[in-house]
Coordinates of N, CA, C and O and ligand atoms in Angstrom, one line a residue:
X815 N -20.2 15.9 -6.6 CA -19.0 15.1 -6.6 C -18.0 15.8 -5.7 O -17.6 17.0 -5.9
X816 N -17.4 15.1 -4.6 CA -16.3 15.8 -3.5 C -15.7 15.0 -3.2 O -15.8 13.8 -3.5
X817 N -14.9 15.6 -2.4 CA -13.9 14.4 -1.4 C -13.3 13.5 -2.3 O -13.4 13.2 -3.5
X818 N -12.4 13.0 -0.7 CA -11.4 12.0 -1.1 C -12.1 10.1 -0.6 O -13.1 9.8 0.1
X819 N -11.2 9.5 -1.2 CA -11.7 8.0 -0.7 C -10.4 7.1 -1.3 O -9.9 7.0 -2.4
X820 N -10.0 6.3 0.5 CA -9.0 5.9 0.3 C -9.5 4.8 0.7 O -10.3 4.5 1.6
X821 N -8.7 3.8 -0.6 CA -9.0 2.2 -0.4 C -8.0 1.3 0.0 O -6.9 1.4 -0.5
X822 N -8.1 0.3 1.0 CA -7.1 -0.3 1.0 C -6.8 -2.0 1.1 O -7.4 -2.7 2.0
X823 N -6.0 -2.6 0.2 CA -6.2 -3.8 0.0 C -5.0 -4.5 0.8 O -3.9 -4.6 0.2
X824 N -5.2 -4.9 2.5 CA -4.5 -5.4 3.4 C -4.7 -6.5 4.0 O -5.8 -6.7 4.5
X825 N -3.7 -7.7 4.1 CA -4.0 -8.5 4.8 C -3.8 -8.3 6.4 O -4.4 -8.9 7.3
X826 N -2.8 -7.5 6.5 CA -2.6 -7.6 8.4 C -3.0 -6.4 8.9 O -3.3 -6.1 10.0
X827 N -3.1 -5.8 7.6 CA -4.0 -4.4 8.4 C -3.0 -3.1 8.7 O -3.5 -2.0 9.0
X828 N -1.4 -3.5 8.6 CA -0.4 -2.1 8.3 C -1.0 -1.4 7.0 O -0.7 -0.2 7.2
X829 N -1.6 -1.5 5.9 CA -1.8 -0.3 4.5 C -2.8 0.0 5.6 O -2.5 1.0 6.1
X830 N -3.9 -0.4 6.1 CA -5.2 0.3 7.0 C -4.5 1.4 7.9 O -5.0 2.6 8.1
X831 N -3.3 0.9 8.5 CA -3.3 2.0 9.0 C -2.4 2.9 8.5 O -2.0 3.8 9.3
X832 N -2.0 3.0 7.7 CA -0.9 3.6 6.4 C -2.4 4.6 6.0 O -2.3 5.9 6.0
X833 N -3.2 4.2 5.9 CA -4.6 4.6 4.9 C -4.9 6.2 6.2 O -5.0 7.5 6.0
X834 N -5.0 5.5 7.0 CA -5.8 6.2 8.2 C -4.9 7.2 8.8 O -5.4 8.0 9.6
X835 N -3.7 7.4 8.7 CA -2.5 8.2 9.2 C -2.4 9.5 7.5 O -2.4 10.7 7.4
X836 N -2.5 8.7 6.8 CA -2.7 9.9 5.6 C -3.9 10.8 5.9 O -3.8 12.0 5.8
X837 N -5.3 10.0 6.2 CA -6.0 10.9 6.1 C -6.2 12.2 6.7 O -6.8 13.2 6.3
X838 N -5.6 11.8 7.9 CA -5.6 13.0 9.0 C -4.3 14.7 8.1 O -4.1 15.7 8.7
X839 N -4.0 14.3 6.9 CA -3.4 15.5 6.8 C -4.3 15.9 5.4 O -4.0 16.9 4.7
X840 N -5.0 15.3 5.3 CA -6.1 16.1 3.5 C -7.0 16.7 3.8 O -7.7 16.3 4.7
X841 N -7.2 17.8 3.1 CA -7.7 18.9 3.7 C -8.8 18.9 3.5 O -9.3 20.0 3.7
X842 N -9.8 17.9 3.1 CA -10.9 17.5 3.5 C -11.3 16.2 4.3 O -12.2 15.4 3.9
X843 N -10.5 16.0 5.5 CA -10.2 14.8 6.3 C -11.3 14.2 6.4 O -11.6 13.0 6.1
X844 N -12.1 15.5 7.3 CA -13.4 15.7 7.9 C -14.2 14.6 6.5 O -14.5 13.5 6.9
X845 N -14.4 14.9 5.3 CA -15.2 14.6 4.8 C -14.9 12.8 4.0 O -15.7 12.0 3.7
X846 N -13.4 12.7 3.8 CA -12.7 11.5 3.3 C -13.7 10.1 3.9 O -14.4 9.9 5.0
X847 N -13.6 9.4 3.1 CA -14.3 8.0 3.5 C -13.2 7.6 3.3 O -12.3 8.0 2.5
X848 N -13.2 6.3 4.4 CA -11.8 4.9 4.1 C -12.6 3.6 4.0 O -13.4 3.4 4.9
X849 N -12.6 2.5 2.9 CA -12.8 1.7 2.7 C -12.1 1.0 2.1 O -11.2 1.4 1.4
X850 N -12.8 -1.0 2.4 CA -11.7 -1.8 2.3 C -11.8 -1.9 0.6 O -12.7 -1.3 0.0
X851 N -10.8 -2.7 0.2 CA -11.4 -2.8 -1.3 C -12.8 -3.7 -1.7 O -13.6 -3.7 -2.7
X852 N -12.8 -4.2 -0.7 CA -14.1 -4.9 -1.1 C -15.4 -4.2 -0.7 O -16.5 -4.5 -1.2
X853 N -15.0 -3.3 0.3 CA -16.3 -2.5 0.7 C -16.3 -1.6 -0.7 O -17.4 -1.4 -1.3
X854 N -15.2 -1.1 -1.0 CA -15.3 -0.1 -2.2 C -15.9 -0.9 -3.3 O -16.5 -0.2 -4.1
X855 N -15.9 -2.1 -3.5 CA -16.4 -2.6 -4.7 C -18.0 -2.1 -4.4 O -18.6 -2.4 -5.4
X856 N -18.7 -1.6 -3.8 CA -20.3 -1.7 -3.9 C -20.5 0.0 -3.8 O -21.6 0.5 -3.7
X857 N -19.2 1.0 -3.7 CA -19.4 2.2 -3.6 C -19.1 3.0 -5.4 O -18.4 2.6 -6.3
X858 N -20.0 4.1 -5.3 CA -19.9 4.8 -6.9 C -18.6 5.9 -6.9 O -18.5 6.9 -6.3
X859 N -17.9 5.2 -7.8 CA -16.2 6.0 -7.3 C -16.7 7.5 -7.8 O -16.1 8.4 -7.2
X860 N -17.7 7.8 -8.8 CA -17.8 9.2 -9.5 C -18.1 10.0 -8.8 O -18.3 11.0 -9.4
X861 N -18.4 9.9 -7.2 CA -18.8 10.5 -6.5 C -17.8 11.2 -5.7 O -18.0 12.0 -4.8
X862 N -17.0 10.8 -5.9 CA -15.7 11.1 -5.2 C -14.9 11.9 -6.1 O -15.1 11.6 -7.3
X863 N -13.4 13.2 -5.7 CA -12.9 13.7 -6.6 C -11.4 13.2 -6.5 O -10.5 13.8 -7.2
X864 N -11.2 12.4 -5.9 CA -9.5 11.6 -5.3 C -10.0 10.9 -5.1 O -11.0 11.0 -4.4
X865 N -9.2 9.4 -5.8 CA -9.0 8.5 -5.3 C -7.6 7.7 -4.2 O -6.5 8.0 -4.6
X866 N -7.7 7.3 -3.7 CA -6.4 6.8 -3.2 C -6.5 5.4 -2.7 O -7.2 4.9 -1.7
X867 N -5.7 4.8 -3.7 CA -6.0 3.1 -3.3 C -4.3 2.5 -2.8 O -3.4 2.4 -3.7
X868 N -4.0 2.3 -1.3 CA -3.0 1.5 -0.8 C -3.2 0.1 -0.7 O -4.2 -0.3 -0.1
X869 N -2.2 -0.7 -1.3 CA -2.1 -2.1 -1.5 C -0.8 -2.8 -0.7 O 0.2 -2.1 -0.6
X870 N -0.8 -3.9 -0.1 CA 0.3 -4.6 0.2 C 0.6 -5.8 -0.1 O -0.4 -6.6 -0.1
X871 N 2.2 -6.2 -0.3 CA 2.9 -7.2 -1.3 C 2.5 -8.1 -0.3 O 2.5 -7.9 0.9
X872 N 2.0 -9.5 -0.9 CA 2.6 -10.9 0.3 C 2.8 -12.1 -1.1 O 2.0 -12.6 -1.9
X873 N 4.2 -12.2 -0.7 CA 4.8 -13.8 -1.4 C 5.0 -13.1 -2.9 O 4.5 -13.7 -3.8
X874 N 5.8 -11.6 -3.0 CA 5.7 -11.0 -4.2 C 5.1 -10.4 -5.2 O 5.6 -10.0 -6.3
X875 N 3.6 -10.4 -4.7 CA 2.6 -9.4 -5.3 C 1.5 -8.6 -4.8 O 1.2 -8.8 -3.6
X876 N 0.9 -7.7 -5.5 CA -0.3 -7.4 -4.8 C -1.4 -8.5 -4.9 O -1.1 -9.6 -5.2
X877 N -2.8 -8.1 -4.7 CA -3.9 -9.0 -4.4 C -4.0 -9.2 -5.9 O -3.2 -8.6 -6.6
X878 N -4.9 -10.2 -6.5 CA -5.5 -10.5 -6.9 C -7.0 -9.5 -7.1 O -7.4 -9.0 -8.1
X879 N -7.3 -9.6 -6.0 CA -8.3 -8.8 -5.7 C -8.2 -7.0 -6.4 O -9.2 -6.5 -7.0
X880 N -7.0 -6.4 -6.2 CA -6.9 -5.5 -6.2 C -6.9 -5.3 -7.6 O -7.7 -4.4 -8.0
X881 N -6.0 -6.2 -8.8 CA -6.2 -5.9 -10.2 C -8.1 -6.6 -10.4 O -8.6 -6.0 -11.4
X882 N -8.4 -7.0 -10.1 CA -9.7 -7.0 -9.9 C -10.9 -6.0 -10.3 O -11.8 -6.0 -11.2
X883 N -10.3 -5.1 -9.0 CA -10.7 -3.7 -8.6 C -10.3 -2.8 -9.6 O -11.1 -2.1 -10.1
X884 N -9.0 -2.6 -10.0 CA -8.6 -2.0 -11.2 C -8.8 -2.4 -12.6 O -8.5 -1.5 -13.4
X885 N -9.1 -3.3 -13.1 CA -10.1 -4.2 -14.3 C -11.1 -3.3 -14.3 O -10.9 -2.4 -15.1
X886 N -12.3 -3.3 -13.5 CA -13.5 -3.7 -13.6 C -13.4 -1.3 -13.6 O -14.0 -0.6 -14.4
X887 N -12.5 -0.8 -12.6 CA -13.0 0.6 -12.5 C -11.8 1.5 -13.4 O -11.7 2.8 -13.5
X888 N -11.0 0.5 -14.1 CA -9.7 1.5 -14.8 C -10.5 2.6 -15.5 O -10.1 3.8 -15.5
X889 N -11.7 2.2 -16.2 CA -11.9 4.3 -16.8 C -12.2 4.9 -16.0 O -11.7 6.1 -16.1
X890 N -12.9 4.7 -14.9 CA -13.2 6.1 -13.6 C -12.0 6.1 -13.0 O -12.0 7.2 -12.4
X891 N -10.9 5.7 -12.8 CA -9.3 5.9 -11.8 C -8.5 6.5 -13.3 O -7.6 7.3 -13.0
X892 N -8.6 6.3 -14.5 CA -8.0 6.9 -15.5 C -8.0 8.6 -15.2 O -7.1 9.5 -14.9
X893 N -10.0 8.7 -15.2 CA -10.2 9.8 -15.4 C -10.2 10.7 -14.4 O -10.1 11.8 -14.8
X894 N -10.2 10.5 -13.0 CA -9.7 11.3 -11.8 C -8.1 11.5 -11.0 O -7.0 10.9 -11.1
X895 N -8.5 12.3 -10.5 CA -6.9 12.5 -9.7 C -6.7 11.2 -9.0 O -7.3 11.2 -7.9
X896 N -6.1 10.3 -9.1 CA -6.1 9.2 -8.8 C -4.4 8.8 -8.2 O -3.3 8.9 -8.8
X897 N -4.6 8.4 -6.9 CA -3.1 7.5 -6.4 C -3.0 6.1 -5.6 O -3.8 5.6 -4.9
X898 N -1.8 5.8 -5.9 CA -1.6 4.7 -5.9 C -0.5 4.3 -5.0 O 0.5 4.9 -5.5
X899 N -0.2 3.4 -3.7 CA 1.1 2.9 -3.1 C 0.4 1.9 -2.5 O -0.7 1.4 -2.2
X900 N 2.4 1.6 -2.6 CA 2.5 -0.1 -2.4 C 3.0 -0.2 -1.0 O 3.7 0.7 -0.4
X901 N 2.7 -1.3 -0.6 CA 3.3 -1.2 1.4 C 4.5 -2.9 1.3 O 4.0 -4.0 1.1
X902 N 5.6 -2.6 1.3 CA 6.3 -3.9 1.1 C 7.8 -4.1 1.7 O 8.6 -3.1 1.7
X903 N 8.1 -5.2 2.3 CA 8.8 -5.0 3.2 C 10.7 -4.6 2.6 O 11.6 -4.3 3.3
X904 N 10.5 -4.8 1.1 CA 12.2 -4.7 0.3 C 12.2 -2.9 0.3 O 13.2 -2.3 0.0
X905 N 11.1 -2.3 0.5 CA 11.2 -0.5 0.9 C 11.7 -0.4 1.8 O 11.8 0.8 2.1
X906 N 12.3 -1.3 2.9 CA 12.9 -0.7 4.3 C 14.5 -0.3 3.6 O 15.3 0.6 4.0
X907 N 14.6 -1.2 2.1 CA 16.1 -0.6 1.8 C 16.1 0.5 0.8 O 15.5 0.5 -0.3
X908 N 16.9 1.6 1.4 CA 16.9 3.0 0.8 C 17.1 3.1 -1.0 O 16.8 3.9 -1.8
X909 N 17.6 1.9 -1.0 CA 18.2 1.9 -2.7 C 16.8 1.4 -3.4 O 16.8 1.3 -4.7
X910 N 15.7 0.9 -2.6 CA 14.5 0.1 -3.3 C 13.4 0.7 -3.0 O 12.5 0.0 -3.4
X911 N 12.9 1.9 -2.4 CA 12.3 3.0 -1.5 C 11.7 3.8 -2.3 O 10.7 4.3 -1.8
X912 N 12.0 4.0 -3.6 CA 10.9 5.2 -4.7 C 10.3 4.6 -5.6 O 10.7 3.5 -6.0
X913 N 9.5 5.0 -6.0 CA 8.8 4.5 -7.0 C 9.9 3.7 -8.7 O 9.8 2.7 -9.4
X914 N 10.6 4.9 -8.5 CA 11.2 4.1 -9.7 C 12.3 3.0 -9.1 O 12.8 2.2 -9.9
X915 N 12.5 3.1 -7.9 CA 13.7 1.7 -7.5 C 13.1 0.7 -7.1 O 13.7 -0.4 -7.0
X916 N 11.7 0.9 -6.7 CA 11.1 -0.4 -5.6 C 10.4 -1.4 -7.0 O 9.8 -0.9 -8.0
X917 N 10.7 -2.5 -6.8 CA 10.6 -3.6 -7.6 C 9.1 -4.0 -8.2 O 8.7 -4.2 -9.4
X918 N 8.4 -4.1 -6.9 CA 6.5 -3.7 -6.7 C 6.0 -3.0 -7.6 O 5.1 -3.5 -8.3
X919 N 6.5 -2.0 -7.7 CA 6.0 -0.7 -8.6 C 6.4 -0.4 -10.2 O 6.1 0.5 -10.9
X920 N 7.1 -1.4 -10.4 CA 7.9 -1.3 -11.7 C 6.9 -2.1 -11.9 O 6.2 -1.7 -12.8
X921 N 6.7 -3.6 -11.3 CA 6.0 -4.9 -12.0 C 4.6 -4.3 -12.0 O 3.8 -4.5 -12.9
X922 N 4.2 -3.3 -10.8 CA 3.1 -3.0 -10.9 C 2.3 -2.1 -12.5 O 1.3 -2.3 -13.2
X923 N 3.3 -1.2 -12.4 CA 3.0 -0.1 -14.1 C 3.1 -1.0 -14.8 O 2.4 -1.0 -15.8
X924 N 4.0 -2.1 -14.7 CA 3.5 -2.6 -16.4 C 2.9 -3.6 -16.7 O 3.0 -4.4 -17.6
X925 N 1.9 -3.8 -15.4 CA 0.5 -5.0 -15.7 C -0.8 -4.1 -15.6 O -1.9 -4.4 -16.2
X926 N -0.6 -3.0 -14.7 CA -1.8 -2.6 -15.0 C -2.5 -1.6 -15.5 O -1.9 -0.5 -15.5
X927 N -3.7 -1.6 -16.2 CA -4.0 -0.2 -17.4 C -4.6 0.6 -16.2 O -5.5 1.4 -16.6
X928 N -4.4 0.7 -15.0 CA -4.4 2.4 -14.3 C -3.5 2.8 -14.2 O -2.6 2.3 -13.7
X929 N -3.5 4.2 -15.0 CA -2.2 5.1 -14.4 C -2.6 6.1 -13.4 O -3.5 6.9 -13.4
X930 N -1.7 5.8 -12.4 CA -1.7 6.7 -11.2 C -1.3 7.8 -11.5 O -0.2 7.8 -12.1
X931 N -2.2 9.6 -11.0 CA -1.6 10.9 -11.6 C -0.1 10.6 -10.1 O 1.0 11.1 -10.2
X932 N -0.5 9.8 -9.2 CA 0.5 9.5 -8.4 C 0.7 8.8 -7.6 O -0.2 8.5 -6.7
X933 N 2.4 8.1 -7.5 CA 2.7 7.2 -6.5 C 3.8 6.9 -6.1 O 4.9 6.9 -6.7
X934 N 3.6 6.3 -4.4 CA 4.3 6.4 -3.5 C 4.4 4.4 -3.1 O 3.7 3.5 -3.5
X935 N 5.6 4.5 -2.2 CA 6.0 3.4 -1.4 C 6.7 3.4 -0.5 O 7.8 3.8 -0.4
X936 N 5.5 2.4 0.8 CA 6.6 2.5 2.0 C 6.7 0.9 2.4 O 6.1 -0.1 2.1
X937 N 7.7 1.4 3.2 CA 8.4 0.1 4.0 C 7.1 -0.5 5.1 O 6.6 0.3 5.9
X938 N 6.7 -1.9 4.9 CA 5.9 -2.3 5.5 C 6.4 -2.6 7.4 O 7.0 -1.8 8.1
X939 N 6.0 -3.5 7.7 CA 6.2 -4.3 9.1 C 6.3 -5.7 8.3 O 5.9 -6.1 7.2
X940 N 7.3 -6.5 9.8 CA 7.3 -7.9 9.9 C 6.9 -8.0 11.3 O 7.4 -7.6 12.3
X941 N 5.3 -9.1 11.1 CA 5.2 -9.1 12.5 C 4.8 -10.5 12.8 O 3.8 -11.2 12.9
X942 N 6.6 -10.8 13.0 CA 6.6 -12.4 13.4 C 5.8 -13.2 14.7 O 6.0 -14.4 14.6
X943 N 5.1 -12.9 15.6 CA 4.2 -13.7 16.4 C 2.9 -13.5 15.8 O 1.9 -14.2 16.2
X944 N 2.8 -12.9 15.2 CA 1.0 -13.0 14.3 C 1.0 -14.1 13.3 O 0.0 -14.5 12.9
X945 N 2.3 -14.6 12.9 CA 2.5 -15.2 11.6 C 2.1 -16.5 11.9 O 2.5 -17.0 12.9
X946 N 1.3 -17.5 10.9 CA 0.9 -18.9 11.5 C 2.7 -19.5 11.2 O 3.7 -18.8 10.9
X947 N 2.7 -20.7 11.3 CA 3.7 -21.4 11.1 C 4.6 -21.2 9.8 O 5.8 -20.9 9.9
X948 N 4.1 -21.3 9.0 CA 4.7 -21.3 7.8 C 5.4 -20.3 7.1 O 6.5 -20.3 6.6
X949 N 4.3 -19.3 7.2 CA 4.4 -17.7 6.9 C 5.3 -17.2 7.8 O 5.8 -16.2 7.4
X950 N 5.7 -17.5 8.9 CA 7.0 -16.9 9.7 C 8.0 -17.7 9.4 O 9.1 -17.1 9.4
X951 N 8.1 -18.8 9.2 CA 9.4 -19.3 8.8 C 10.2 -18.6 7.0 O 11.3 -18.2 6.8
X952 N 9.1 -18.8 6.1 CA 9.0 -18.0 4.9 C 9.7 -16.8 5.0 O 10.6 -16.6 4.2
X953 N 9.4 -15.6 6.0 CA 9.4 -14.6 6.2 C 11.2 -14.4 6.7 O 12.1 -13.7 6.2
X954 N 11.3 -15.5 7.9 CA 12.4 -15.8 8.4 C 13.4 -15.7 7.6 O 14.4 -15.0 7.8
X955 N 12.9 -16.4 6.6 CA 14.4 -17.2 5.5 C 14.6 -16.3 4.7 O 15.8 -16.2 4.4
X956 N 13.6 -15.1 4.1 CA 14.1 -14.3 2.8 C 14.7 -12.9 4.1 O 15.2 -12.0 3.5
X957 N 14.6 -12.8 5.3 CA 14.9 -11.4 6.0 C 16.2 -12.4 6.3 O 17.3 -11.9 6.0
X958 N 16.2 -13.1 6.7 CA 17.7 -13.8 6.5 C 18.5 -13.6 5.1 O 19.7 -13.3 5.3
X959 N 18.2 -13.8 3.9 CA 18.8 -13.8 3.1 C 19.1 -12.3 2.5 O 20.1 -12.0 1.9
X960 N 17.8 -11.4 3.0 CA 18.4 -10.0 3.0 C 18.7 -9.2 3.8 O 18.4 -8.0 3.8
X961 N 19.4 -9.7 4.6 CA 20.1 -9.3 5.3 C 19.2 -8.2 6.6 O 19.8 -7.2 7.2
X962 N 17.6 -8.6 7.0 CA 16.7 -8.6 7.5 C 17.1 -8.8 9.1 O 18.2 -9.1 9.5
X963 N 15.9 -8.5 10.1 CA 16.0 -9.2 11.2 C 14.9 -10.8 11.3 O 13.8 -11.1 10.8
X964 N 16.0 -11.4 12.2 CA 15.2 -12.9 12.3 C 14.6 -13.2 13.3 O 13.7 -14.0 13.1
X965 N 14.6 -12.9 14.3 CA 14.3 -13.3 15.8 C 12.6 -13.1 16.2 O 11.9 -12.2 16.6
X966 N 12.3 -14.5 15.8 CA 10.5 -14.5 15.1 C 9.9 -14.0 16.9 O 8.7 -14.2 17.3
X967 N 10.9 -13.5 17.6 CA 10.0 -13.1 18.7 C 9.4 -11.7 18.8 O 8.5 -11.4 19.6
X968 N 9.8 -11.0 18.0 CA 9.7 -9.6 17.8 C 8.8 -9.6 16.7 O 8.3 -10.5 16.1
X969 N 8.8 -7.6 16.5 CA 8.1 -6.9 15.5 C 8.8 -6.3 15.1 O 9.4 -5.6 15.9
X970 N 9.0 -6.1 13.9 CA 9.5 -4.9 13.6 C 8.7 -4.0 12.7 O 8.1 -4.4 11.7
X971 N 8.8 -2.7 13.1 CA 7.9 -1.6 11.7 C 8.8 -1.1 11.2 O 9.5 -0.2 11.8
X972 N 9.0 -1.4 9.7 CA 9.9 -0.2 9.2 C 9.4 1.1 8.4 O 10.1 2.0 7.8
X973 N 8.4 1.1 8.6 CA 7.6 2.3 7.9 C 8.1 3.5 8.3 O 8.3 3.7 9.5
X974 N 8.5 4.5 7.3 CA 9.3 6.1 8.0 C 8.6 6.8 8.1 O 8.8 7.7 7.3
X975 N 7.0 7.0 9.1 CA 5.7 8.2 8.7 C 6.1 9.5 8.6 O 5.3 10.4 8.4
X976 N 7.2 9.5 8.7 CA 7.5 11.1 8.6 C 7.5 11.1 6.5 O 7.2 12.2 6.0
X977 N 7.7 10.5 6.0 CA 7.8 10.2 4.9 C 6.4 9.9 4.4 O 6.1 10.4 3.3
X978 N 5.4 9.1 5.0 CA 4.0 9.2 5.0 C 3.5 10.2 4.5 O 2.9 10.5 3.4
X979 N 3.8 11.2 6.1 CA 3.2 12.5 6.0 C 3.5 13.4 4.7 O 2.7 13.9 4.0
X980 N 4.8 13.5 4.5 CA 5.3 14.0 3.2 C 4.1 13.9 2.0 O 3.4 14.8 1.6
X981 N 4.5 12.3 1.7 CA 3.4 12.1 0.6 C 1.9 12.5 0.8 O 1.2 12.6 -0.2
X982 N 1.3 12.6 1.9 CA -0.1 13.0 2.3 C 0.0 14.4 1.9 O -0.8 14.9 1.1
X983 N 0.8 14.9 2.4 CA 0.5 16.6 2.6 C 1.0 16.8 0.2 O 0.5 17.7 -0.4
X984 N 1.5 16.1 -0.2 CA 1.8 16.3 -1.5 C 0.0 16.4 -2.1 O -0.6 17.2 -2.8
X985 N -0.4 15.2 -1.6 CA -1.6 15.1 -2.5 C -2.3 16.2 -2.6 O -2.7 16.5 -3.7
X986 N -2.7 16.9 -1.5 CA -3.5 18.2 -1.7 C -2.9 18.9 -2.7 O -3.7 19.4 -3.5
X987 N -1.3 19.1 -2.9 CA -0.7 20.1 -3.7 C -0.9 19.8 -5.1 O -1.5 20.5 -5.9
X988 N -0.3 18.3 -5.4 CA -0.3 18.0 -6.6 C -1.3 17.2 -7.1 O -1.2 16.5 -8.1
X989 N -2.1 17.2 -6.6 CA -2.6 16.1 -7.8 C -4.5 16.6 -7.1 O -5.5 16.1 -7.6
Ligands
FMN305 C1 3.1 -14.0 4.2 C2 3.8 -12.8 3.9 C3 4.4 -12.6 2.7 C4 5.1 -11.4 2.4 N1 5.8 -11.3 1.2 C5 6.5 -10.2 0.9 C6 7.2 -10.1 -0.3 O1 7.2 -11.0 -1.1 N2 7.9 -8.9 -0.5 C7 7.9 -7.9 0.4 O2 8.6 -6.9 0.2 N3 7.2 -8.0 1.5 C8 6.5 -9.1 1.8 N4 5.8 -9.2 3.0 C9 5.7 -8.0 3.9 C10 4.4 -7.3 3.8 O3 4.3 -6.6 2.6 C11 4.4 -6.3 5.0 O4 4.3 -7.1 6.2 C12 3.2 -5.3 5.0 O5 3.4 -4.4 6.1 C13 1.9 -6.0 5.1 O6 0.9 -5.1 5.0 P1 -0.6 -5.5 5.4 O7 -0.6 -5.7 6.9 O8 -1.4 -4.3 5.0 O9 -1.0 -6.7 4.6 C14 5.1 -10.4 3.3 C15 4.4 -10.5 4.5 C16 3.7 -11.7 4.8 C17 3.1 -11.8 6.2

């Protein structure tokens, strides 16, 4: 039993690369596997000694998929050093940014029977020309209402990797 294995449940593919920017600071990088969650569904988590499963919000929650994944494996993620973050775009505001302020993470602890030894949250991206029609107008209206940017011609990333890195380099220490 070794290493690390980070999972990640993304639709656009920012927690993938949220996933892949951590790994480069655990100090068994070299040996870390990254898989999707559904690749992880056919992998034996006991083989592994960290887990690390990143998820991201769309239309206010995580996947479906992902309590799924935590159903079916909650006693092996109980029983290891196990963590957990959320990728969502109301972390770009400072006051909604930790675990205990960001809204994600509150609804998350209290639906699901994993407890993470730890967890983090970052500010996703909006990336309004990838978006089909609907989903960018949607997107439009609530970054409008929070006082967001609108101008569906752009991208924006609000993720702070320096803040990433922080939490990457924590995991070797703590957990
Ligand atoms: C259709 C759609 C719905 C979203 N809904 C929310 C939401 O309800 N709350 C939020 O904070 N972020 C929301 N987001 C922002 C995503 O969490 C953010 O774009 C994140 O970076 C996506 O990560 P992914 O590429 O790994 O899926 C939404 C994004 C999309 C495209």
């Amino acid at each position: 039993m070794s290493g690390s294995l980070i999972i990640y449940s993304s639709t656009d593919g920012h927690t993938k690369r949220i996933c892949e920017y951590i790994i480069n600071f655990l100090h068994d990088a070299k040996k870390a596997k990254i898989k999707s969650l559904n690749e992880a569904s056919q992998v034996d988590l006991s083989s592994f000694d960290k887990i690390i499963i990143g998820a991201s919000i769309r239309y206010g929650k995580h996947s479906n998929e992902l309590y799924k994944f935590i159903e079916t494996n909650k006693d092996m993620l109980n029983k290891k050093k196990s963590i957990f973050f959320s990728v969502n775009v109301v972390a770009r505001k400072p006051e909604k940014n930790t675990p205990d302020t960001n809204p994600y993470i509150k609804k998350f602890l209290k639906i699901s029977k994993w407890k993470p030894s730890k967890i983090g949250v970052f500010a996703g991206k909006v990336d309004y020309p990838s978006y089909g029609f609907l989903d960018k107008y949607v997107i439009k209206f609530i970054m409008f209402l929070t006082k967001g940017p609108t101008d569906t011609s752009q991208s924006y990333e609000f993720t702070d990797w320096s803040k990433v890195e922080v939490f990457a380099k924590e995991l070797d220490i703590n957990t």
